[in-house]
Amino acid sequence: MTHARKLGAAACACLLTLSLGACGGGSDTGSGASDPDSGQGSQEQAQQAEPAEDAPYQVTIDSAQVVKTYDGGDAVCITFTFTNNSDEAEAFGTATRVTVYQDGVEQEIAMPAESPANYGNSMSKVKTGSSITVDGVYELANTTSPVEVEVTELFNLDGTVLAEKTFDLS
């Protein structure tokens, strides 16, 4: 009898895993055209995503600045403003997922040589209706190609984009 229950539980776990895997396909909604000659040093090119008014969080991608990593490499410091509209206190780092691309490749989180002003704020909880400024640092493949930044809810299966912006680093 217990063997049958274990087998049934394993089958349910497999079905759940397969059904969640099928949901993660995602689709490319297009990023719009960018004009690489339109700005100098860390200028924004486009803000494509407008979050729904009833979204639990609002995020703006405010600026980007090239910085150095602890080992002398190049990185980009992205500044965000996070507003919590949910019913409970939430932190930017536990409510959202930031993805940074350069030349179509996701860039890793970097350790800066000097901590930006709002570097430690990503795990600070924010009460409903309040906002906080957060800095995130990401490795760069080079300092000439544009950087695309995308912020989504951490636990949202529909892939709703909260904010999206492209920066021209040259």
Coordinates of N, CA, C and O in Angstrom, one line a residue:
M1 N 0.8 -1.2 0.0 CA 0.0 0.0 0.0 C 0.9 1.3 0.0 O 0.6 2.2 -0.7
T2 N 1.9 1.3 0.8 CA 2.8 2.5 0.8 C 3.6 2.6 -0.5 O 3.9 3.7 -0.9
H3 N 3.9 1.4 -1.1 CA 4.6 1.5 -2.3 C 3.7 2.1 -3.4 O 4.2 2.9 -4.3
A4 N 2.5 1.8 -3.4 CA 1.6 2.4 -4.4 C 1.4 3.9 -4.2 O 1.4 4.6 -5.2
R5 N 1.4 4.3 -3.0 CA 1.4 5.8 -2.7 C 2.6 6.5 -3.2 O 2.6 7.6 -3.8
K6 N 3.8 5.9 -3.0 CA 5.0 6.5 -3.4 C 5.1 6.5 -4.9 O 5.5 7.6 -5.5
L7 N 4.6 5.5 -5.6 CA 4.6 5.5 -7.0 C 3.6 6.5 -7.6 O 4.0 7.3 -8.5
G8 N 2.5 6.7 -6.9 CA 1.5 7.7 -7.3 C 2.1 9.1 -7.1 O 1.9 10.0 -8.0
A9 N 2.8 9.3 -6.0 CA 3.4 10.6 -5.7 C 4.5 11.0 -6.7 O 4.6 12.1 -7.2
A10 N 5.3 10.0 -7.1 CA 6.3 10.2 -8.1 C 5.7 10.5 -9.5 O 6.2 11.4 -10.2
A11 N 4.6 9.8 -9.8 CA 4.0 10.1 -11.1 C 3.4 11.5 -11.1 O 3.5 12.3 -12.1
C12 N 2.8 12.0 -10.0 CA 2.3 13.3 -9.9 C 3.4 14.4 -10.0 O 3.2 15.4 -10.7
A13 N 4.5 14.1 -9.4 CA 5.7 15.0 -9.4 C 6.2 15.1 -10.9 O 6.5 16.2 -11.3
C14 N 6.2 14.0 -11.6 CA 6.7 14.0 -13.0 C 5.7 14.8 -13.9 O 6.1 15.6 -14.7
L15 N 4.4 14.6 -13.7 CA 3.4 15.4 -14.4 C 3.5 16.9 -14.1 O 3.4 17.7 -15.1
L16 N 3.7 17.2 -12.9 CA 3.8 18.6 -12.5 C 5.1 19.3 -13.2 O 5.0 20.4 -13.7
T17 N 6.2 18.5 -13.1 CA 7.4 19.0 -13.8 C 7.2 19.2 -15.2 O 7.7 20.3 -15.8
L18 N 6.6 18.3 -15.9 CA 6.4 18.4 -17.4 C 5.5 19.6 -17.7 O 5.7 20.3 -18.6
S19 N 4.4 19.7 -16.9 CA 3.5 20.8 -17.2 C 4.1 22.2 -16.9 O 3.9 23.1 -17.7
L20 N 4.9 22.3 -15.9 CA 5.6 23.6 -15.7 C 6.7 23.9 -16.8 O 6.9 25.0 -17.2
G21 N 7.3 22.8 -17.2 CA 8.3 23.0 -18.3 C 7.6 23.5 -19.6 O 8.2 24.2 -20.4
A22 N 6.4 23.0 -19.9 CA 5.7 23.4 -21.1 C 5.3 24.9 -21.0 O 5.2 25.6 -22.0
C23 N 5.2 25.5 -19.8 CA 4.8 26.9 -19.6 C 5.9 27.8 -19.9 O 5.7 29.0 -20.1
G24 N 7.2 27.4 -19.8 CA 8.3 28.2 -19.8 C 8.8 28.6 -21.2 O 9.9 29.1 -21.4
G25 N 8.1 28.3 -22.3 CA 8.5 28.5 -23.6 C 8.9 30.0 -23.9 O 9.9 30.3 -24.5
G26 N 8.1 30.9 -23.5 CA 8.3 32.4 -23.8 C 8.2 32.7 -25.3 O 8.4 31.8 -26.1
S27 N 8.1 33.9 -25.6 CA 8.0 34.3 -26.9 C 8.7 35.7 -27.1 O 8.7 36.5 -26.1
D28 N 9.2 36.0 -28.3 CA 9.9 37.2 -28.5 C 8.9 38.2 -29.1 O 8.3 38.0 -30.1
T29 N 8.6 39.3 -28.3 CA 7.6 40.2 -28.7 C 8.3 41.3 -29.5 O 7.6 42.3 -29.9
G30 N 9.6 41.2 -29.8 CA 10.3 42.3 -30.5 C 10.7 43.4 -29.6 O 10.1 43.7 -28.7
S31 N 11.9 43.9 -29.9 CA 12.4 45.0 -29.1 C 12.4 46.4 -29.7 O 12.8 47.3 -29.1
G32 N 11.9 46.4 -30.9 CA 11.8 47.7 -31.6 C 13.2 48.1 -32.2 O 14.2 47.5 -31.8
A33 N 13.3 49.0 -33.0 CA 14.5 49.4 -33.6 C 15.3 50.3 -32.7 O 14.7 51.2 -32.0
S34 N 16.6 50.2 -32.7 CA 17.4 51.1 -31.9 C 18.4 51.8 -32.9 O 18.9 51.2 -33.8
D35 N 18.7 53.0 -32.6 CA 19.6 53.8 -33.4 C 20.9 53.9 -32.6 O 21.0 54.7 -31.7
P36 N 21.9 53.2 -32.9 CA 23.2 53.2 -32.1 C 23.9 54.5 -32.2 O 24.7 54.8 -31.4
D37 N 23.6 55.4 -33.1 CA 24.3 56.7 -33.2 C 23.5 57.8 -32.5 O 23.8 59.0 -32.7
S38 N 22.5 57.5 -31.8 CA 21.6 58.5 -31.2 C 22.1 59.1 -29.9 O 21.4 60.1 -29.5
G39 N 23.1 58.6 -29.3 CA 23.5 59.2 -28.0 C 24.9 59.0 -27.7 O 25.6 58.3 -28.4
Q40 N 25.4 59.7 -26.6 CA 26.7 59.5 -26.2 C 26.7 58.9 -24.8 O 25.8 59.3 -24.0
G41 N 27.7 58.1 -24.5 CA 27.9 57.5 -23.1 C 26.7 57.3 -22.3 O 26.1 58.2 -21.7
S42 N 26.2 56.1 -22.2 CA 25.2 55.6 -21.3 C 23.8 56.3 -21.6 O 23.1 56.6 -20.7
Q43 N 23.5 56.6 -22.8 CA 22.3 57.3 -23.1 C 21.2 56.2 -23.4 O 21.5 55.2 -24.0
E44 N 20.0 56.4 -22.9 CA 18.9 55.4 -23.1 C 18.5 55.6 -24.6 O 18.5 56.6 -25.2
Q45 N 18.0 54.4 -25.1 CA 17.5 54.5 -26.5 C 16.0 54.3 -26.5 O 15.4 54.8 -27.4
A46 N 15.5 53.4 -25.6 CA 14.1 53.1 -25.7 C 13.6 52.6 -24.4 O 14.3 52.0 -23.7
Q47 N 12.3 52.9 -24.1 CA 11.6 52.4 -22.9 C 10.4 51.7 -23.5 O 9.4 52.4 -23.8
Q48 N 10.5 50.4 -23.7 CA 9.4 49.7 -24.4 C 8.2 49.2 -23.5 O 7.1 49.1 -24.0
A49 N 8.5 48.9 -22.3 CA 7.5 48.2 -21.5 C 6.7 49.2 -20.6 O 7.3 50.0 -19.9
E50 N 5.4 49.1 -20.6 CA 4.6 49.9 -19.7 C 3.8 48.9 -18.8 O 3.0 48.1 -19.3
P51 N 4.1 48.8 -17.5 CA 3.5 47.8 -16.7 C 2.0 48.1 -16.5 O 1.6 49.3 -16.6
A52 N 1.2 47.1 -16.3 CA -0.2 47.3 -16.1 C -0.4 48.1 -14.8 O 0.4 48.0 -13.8
E53 N -1.5 48.8 -14.8 CA -1.7 49.7 -13.6 C -2.0 48.8 -12.3 O -1.7 49.3 -11.2
D54 N -2.4 47.6 -12.5 CA -2.7 46.8 -11.3 C -1.5 45.9 -11.0 O -1.6 45.0 -10.2
A55 N -0.3 46.1 -11.6 CA 0.8 45.3 -11.4 C 1.3 45.5 -9.9 O 1.2 46.6 -9.3
P56 N 1.7 44.4 -9.3 CA 2.1 44.5 -7.9 C 3.4 45.3 -7.6 O 3.6 45.8 -6.5
Y57 N 4.2 45.5 -8.7 CA 5.4 46.2 -8.6 C 5.6 47.1 -9.8 O 5.2 46.7 -10.9
Q58 N 6.1 48.3 -9.6 CA 6.5 49.1 -10.7 C 8.0 49.4 -10.6 O 8.6 49.6 -9.6
V59 N 8.7 49.3 -11.8 CA 10.1 49.4 -11.8 C 10.4 50.4 -13.0 O 9.9 50.3 -14.1
T60 N 11.3 51.4 -12.7 CA 11.9 52.2 -13.7 C 13.4 51.9 -13.8 O 14.0 51.6 -12.8
I61 N 13.9 51.9 -15.0 CA 15.3 51.7 -15.2 C 15.9 53.1 -15.5 O 15.6 53.7 -16.5
D62 N 16.6 53.7 -14.5 CA 16.9 55.1 -14.5 C 18.2 55.5 -15.3 O 18.2 56.4 -16.0
S63 N 19.2 54.7 -15.1 CA 20.5 55.1 -15.7 C 21.5 53.9 -15.7 O 21.2 52.9 -15.1
A64 N 22.5 54.1 -16.5 CA 23.6 53.1 -16.6 C 24.9 53.8 -16.7 O 25.0 54.9 -17.3
Q65 N 25.9 53.3 -16.0 CA 27.2 53.9 -16.0 C 28.3 52.8 -16.0 O 28.2 51.8 -15.3
V66 N 29.3 52.9 -16.8 CA 30.4 52.0 -16.9 C 31.3 52.1 -15.6 O 31.6 53.3 -15.3
V67 N 31.5 51.0 -14.9 CA 32.4 51.0 -13.7 C 33.4 49.9 -13.9 O 33.3 49.1 -14.8
K68 N 34.3 49.8 -12.9 CA 35.3 48.7 -12.9 C 34.9 47.7 -11.8 O 34.3 48.0 -10.8
T69 N 35.2 46.4 -12.2 CA 35.0 45.3 -11.2 C 36.2 45.2 -10.3 O 37.2 45.9 -10.5
Y70 N 36.1 44.4 -9.2 CA 37.2 44.3 -8.2 C 38.5 43.8 -8.9 O 39.6 44.1 -8.4
D71 N 38.4 43.1 -10.0 CA 39.6 42.6 -10.6 C 40.0 43.4 -11.9 O 40.8 42.9 -12.7
G72 N 39.4 44.6 -12.0 CA 39.9 45.5 -13.1 C 39.1 45.4 -14.4 O 39.4 46.1 -15.3
G73 N 38.1 44.5 -14.4 CA 37.3 44.3 -15.6 C 36.2 45.4 -15.8 O 36.0 46.2 -14.8
D74 N 35.6 45.5 -16.9 CA 34.5 46.4 -17.1 C 33.2 45.9 -16.7 O 32.9 44.7 -16.9
A75 N 32.3 46.8 -16.2 CA 31.0 46.4 -15.8 C 30.1 47.6 -16.0 O 30.5 48.7 -16.2
V76 N 28.8 47.3 -15.9 CA 27.8 48.4 -16.0 C 27.0 48.4 -14.7 O 26.6 47.4 -14.2
C77 N 26.8 49.6 -14.1 CA 26.0 49.8 -12.9 C 24.7 50.4 -13.4 O 24.6 51.5 -14.0
I78 N 23.6 49.6 -13.2 CA 22.3 50.0 -13.6 C 21.5 50.5 -12.4 O 21.5 49.8 -11.3
T79 N 20.9 51.6 -12.4 CA 20.1 52.2 -11.3 C 18.6 52.0 -11.6 O 18.1 52.4 -12.7
F80 N 17.9 51.4 -10.7 CA 16.5 51.1 -10.8 C 15.7 51.9 -9.7 O 16.3 52.1 -8.6
T81 N 14.5 52.2 -9.9 CA 13.6 52.6 -8.9 C 12.5 51.6 -8.8 O 11.8 51.3 -9.8
F82 N 12.3 51.0 -7.6 CA 11.3 49.9 -7.3 C 10.2 50.5 -6.4 O 10.5 51.0 -5.4
T83 N 9.0 50.4 -6.9 CA 7.8 50.8 -6.1 C 7.0 49.5 -5.8 O 6.6 48.8 -6.8
N84 N 6.6 49.3 -4.6 CA 5.9 48.2 -4.2 C 4.4 48.5 -4.1 O 4.0 49.4 -3.3
N85 N 3.6 47.9 -5.0 CA 2.1 48.1 -4.9 C 1.4 46.9 -4.4 O 0.2 46.8 -4.5
S86 N 2.1 45.9 -3.9 CA 1.5 44.6 -3.5 C 1.0 44.9 -2.1 O 1.1 45.9 -1.5
D87 N 0.3 43.8 -1.5 CA -0.3 43.9 -0.2 C 0.7 43.7 0.9 O 0.4 44.0 2.1
E88 N 1.9 43.2 0.6 CA 2.9 43.0 1.7 C 4.2 43.7 1.4 O 4.5 44.0 0.2
A89 N 5.0 43.9 2.4 CA 6.4 44.4 2.2 C 7.2 43.5 1.3 O 7.1 42.2 1.5
E90 N 7.9 44.0 0.3 CA 8.7 43.2 -0.6 C 10.0 43.9 -0.9 O 10.1 45.1 -0.8
A91 N 11.0 43.1 -1.2 CA 12.3 43.6 -1.6 C 12.5 43.5 -3.1 O 12.0 42.5 -3.7
F92 N 13.2 44.4 -3.8 CA 13.4 44.4 -5.2 C 14.1 43.0 -5.6 O 13.7 42.4 -6.6
G93 N 15.0 42.6 -4.8 CA 15.8 41.4 -5.1 C 15.0 40.1 -5.0 O 15.3 39.1 -5.6
T94 N 13.9 40.1 -4.2 CA 13.0 38.9 -4.1 C 11.7 39.0 -4.9 O 11.0 38.0 -5.0
A95 N 11.5 40.1 -5.4 CA 10.2 40.3 -6.2 C 10.4 40.4 -7.7 O 9.5 40.2 -8.5
T96 N 11.7 40.7 -8.1 CA 11.9 40.8 -9.5 C 13.1 40.0 -10.0 O 13.9 39.6 -9.2
R97 N 13.2 39.9 -11.3 CA 14.4 39.3 -12.0 C 14.9 40.2 -13.0 O 14.2 40.7 -13.9
V98 N 16.2 40.6 -12.9 CA 16.8 41.5 -13.8 C 17.7 40.7 -14.8 O 18.5 39.8 -14.3
T99 N 17.5 40.9 -16.1 CA 18.3 40.2 -17.1 C 19.0 41.3 -17.9 O 18.3 42.2 -18.4
V100 N 20.3 41.3 -18.1 CA 21.1 42.2 -18.8 C 21.7 41.5 -20.0 O 22.4 40.5 -19.8
Y101 N 21.5 42.0 -21.2 CA 22.1 41.4 -22.4 C 23.0 42.4 -23.1 O 22.8 43.6 -23.1
Q102 N 24.1 41.8 -23.6 CA 25.0 42.6 -24.5 C 25.3 41.7 -25.7 O 25.8 40.6 -25.5
D103 N 25.1 42.2 -26.9 CA 25.3 41.4 -28.1 C 24.5 40.2 -28.1 O 24.9 39.1 -28.6
G104 N 23.3 40.2 -27.5 CA 22.4 39.1 -27.4 C 22.7 38.0 -26.4 O 22.1 37.0 -26.3
V105 N 23.7 38.3 -25.6 CA 24.2 37.3 -24.6 C 23.9 37.8 -23.2 O 24.3 39.0 -22.9
E106 N 23.3 37.0 -22.3 CA 23.1 37.4 -20.9 C 24.4 37.7 -20.2 O 25.3 36.9 -20.3
Q107 N 24.5 38.8 -19.5 CA 25.7 39.1 -18.7 C 25.5 38.7 -17.3 O 24.4 38.8 -16.7
E108 N 26.6 38.3 -16.6 CA 26.6 37.9 -15.2 C 26.6 39.1 -14.3 O 27.1 40.2 -14.6
I109 N 26.2 38.8 -13.1 CA 26.3 39.8 -12.0 C 27.8 40.0 -11.7 O 28.5 39.0 -11.7
A110 N 28.2 41.2 -11.4 CA 29.6 41.5 -11.2 C 29.8 42.1 -9.8 O 28.9 42.7 -9.2
M111 N 31.0 42.0 -9.3 CA 31.4 42.6 -8.0 C 32.2 43.9 -8.3 O 33.3 43.8 -8.9
P112 N 31.6 45.0 -7.9 CA 32.3 46.3 -8.3 C 33.5 46.6 -7.4 O 33.6 46.1 -6.3
A113 N 34.4 47.3 -8.0 CA 35.6 47.7 -7.2 C 35.2 48.7 -6.1 O 35.7 48.6 -5.0
E114 N 34.3 49.6 -6.4 CA 33.7 50.4 -5.3 C 32.2 50.3 -5.4 O 31.6 50.4 -6.4
S115 N 31.6 50.1 -4.2 CA 30.2 49.9 -4.1 C 29.4 51.2 -4.5 O 29.7 52.2 -3.9
P116 N 28.5 51.1 -5.4 CA 27.6 52.3 -5.8 C 26.8 52.6 -4.6 O 26.6 51.8 -3.6
A117 N 26.2 53.8 -4.6 CA 25.5 54.4 -3.4 C 24.3 53.5 -3.0 O 24.1 53.3 -1.8
N118 N 23.6 52.9 -3.9 CA 22.4 52.1 -3.6 C 22.6 50.6 -3.8 O 21.7 49.9 -4.1
Y119 N 23.9 50.1 -3.8 CA 24.2 48.8 -4.1 C 23.6 47.7 -3.1 O 23.2 46.7 -3.5
G120 N 23.5 48.1 -1.9 CA 23.0 47.1 -0.9 C 21.5 47.2 -0.7 O 20.9 46.4 0.1
N121 N 20.8 47.9 -1.5 CA 19.3 48.1 -1.3 C 18.5 47.0 -1.9 O 17.3 47.0 -1.6
S122 N 19.0 46.1 -2.7 CA 18.2 45.1 -3.4 C 17.4 44.2 -2.4 O 16.4 43.7 -2.8
M123 N 17.9 44.0 -1.2 CA 17.3 43.1 -0.3 C 16.5 43.8 0.8 O 16.0 43.2 1.8
S124 N 16.5 45.2 0.7 CA 15.7 45.9 1.7 C 14.2 45.9 1.4 O 13.8 46.3 0.3
K125 N 13.4 45.4 2.3 CA 12.0 45.4 2.1 C 11.4 46.8 2.0 O 11.8 47.7 2.7
V126 N 10.4 46.9 1.2 CA 9.7 48.2 1.0 C 8.2 47.9 1.3 O 7.6 47.0 0.7
K127 N 7.6 48.8 2.1 CA 6.2 48.7 2.4 C 5.3 49.1 1.3 O 5.8 49.8 0.4
T128 N 4.1 48.7 1.3 CA 3.1 49.0 0.2 C 3.1 50.5 0.0 O 3.0 51.3 0.9
G129 N 3.2 50.9 -1.3 CA 3.1 52.3 -1.7 C 4.4 53.0 -1.6 O 4.5 54.2 -2.0
S130 N 5.5 52.4 -1.1 CA 6.8 53.0 -1.0 C 7.7 52.6 -2.1 O 7.5 51.6 -2.8
S131 N 8.8 53.4 -2.3 CA 9.8 53.2 -3.3 C 11.2 53.2 -2.8 O 11.4 53.8 -1.7
I132 N 12.1 52.6 -3.5 CA 13.5 52.5 -3.1 C 14.3 52.6 -4.4 O 13.9 52.0 -5.4
T133 N 15.5 53.2 -4.3 CA 16.5 53.2 -5.4 C 17.5 52.1 -5.2 O 18.0 51.9 -4.1
V134 N 17.7 51.3 -6.3 CA 18.6 50.1 -6.2 C 19.6 50.2 -7.3 O 19.3 50.5 -8.5
D135 N 20.9 49.8 -7.0 CA 21.9 49.7 -8.0 C 22.3 48.3 -8.2 O 22.5 47.5 -7.2
G136 N 22.4 47.8 -9.4 CA 22.9 46.5 -9.8 C 24.1 46.6 -10.7 O 24.1 47.4 -11.6
V137 N 25.1 45.7 -10.5 CA 26.3 45.8 -11.3 C 26.4 44.5 -12.1 O 26.3 43.4 -11.5
Y138 N 26.7 44.6 -13.4 CA 26.7 43.4 -14.3 C 28.0 43.5 -15.2 O 28.4 44.6 -15.7
E139 N 28.6 42.4 -15.5 CA 29.8 42.3 -16.3 C 29.5 42.8 -17.7 O 28.4 42.7 -18.2
L140 N 30.5 43.3 -18.4 CA 30.4 43.7 -19.8 C 31.4 42.9 -20.6 O 32.5 42.7 -20.2
A141 N 30.9 42.6 -21.8 CA 31.8 41.9 -22.8 C 32.7 42.9 -23.4 O 33.8 42.7 -23.8
N142 N 32.2 44.2 -23.6 CA 32.9 45.3 -24.1 C 32.2 46.6 -23.7 O 31.2 46.6 -23.1
T143 N 32.9 47.7 -24.0 CA 32.3 49.0 -23.6 C 31.7 49.8 -24.8 O 31.5 51.0 -24.7
T144 N 31.5 49.1 -25.9 CA 31.0 49.8 -27.1 C 29.6 49.3 -27.5 O 28.9 50.1 -28.1
S145 N 29.3 48.1 -27.3 CA 28.0 47.5 -27.7 C 26.9 48.0 -26.8 O 27.1 48.1 -25.6
P146 N 25.7 48.2 -27.3 CA 24.6 48.6 -26.4 C 24.3 47.5 -25.4 O 24.6 46.3 -25.6
V147 N 23.7 47.9 -24.3 CA 23.3 47.0 -23.2 C 21.7 47.0 -23.1 O 21.2 48.1 -23.0
E148 N 21.1 45.9 -23.1 CA 19.6 45.8 -23.0 C 19.3 45.3 -21.6 O 19.9 44.3 -21.2
V149 N 18.4 45.9 -20.9 CA 18.0 45.6 -19.5 C 16.6 45.3 -19.5 O 15.7 46.0 -20.0
E150 N 16.2 44.1 -18.9 CA 14.8 43.7 -18.8 C 14.5 43.3 -17.4 O 15.3 42.5 -16.8
V151 N 13.4 43.8 -16.8 CA 13.0 43.4 -15.5 C 11.6 42.8 -15.5 O 10.7 43.3 -16.1
T152 N 11.5 41.6 -15.0 CA 10.3 40.8 -14.9 C 10.0 40.5 -13.4 O 10.9 40.6 -12.6
E153 N 8.7 40.1 -13.1 CA 8.4 39.6 -11.8 C 9.2 38.3 -11.6 O 9.2 37.5 -12.6
L154 N 9.7 38.0 -10.4 CA 10.4 36.8 -10.2 C 9.5 35.6 -10.3 O 9.9 34.6 -11.0
F155 N 8.3 35.6 -9.8 CA 7.4 34.5 -9.8 C 6.2 34.8 -10.6 O 5.1 35.0 -10.0
N156 N 6.3 34.9 -11.9 CA 5.2 35.2 -12.8 C 5.4 34.4 -14.0 O 6.3 34.6 -14.8
L157 N 4.5 33.4 -14.3 CA 4.6 32.5 -15.4 C 4.3 33.1 -16.7 O 4.7 32.5 -17.8
D158 N 3.6 34.2 -16.8 CA 3.3 34.8 -18.1 C 4.4 35.7 -18.7 O 4.2 36.1 -19.8
G159 N 5.4 35.9 -17.9 CA 6.6 36.6 -18.5 C 6.4 38.1 -18.7 O 7.0 38.8 -19.5
T160 N 5.4 38.7 -17.9 CA 5.2 40.1 -18.0 C 6.4 40.9 -17.7 O 7.1 40.8 -16.7
V161 N 6.7 41.8 -18.6 CA 7.9 42.7 -18.5 C 7.5 43.9 -17.7 O 6.6 44.7 -18.1
L162 N 8.2 44.2 -16.6 CA 7.9 45.4 -15.8 C 8.6 46.6 -16.3 O 8.1 47.7 -16.3
A163 N 9.8 46.4 -16.9 CA 10.6 47.5 -17.4 C 11.6 47.0 -18.4 O 12.1 45.9 -18.2
E164 N 11.9 47.8 -19.4 CA 12.8 47.3 -20.5 C 13.5 48.6 -21.0 O 12.8 49.5 -21.4
K165 N 14.8 48.6 -21.1 CA 15.5 49.7 -21.7 C 16.8 49.3 -22.3 O 17.4 48.4 -21.8
T166 N 17.2 50.0 -23.3 CA 18.5 49.8 -23.9 C 19.4 51.0 -23.8 O 18.9 52.2 -23.9
F167 N 20.7 50.8 -23.4 CA 21.6 51.9 -23.2 C 22.7 51.8 -24.2 O 23.3 50.7 -24.4
D168 N 23.1 52.9 -24.8 CA 24.3 53.0 -25.7 C 25.5 53.4 -24.8 O 25.5 54.5 -24.3
L169 N 26.5 52.5 -24.7 CA 27.6 52.8 -23.8 C 28.7 53.7 -24.5 O 29.5 54.2 -23.8
S170 N 28.7 53.7 -25.9 CA 29.7 54.4 -26.6 C 29.6 55.9 -26.5 O 28.6 56.5 -26.2

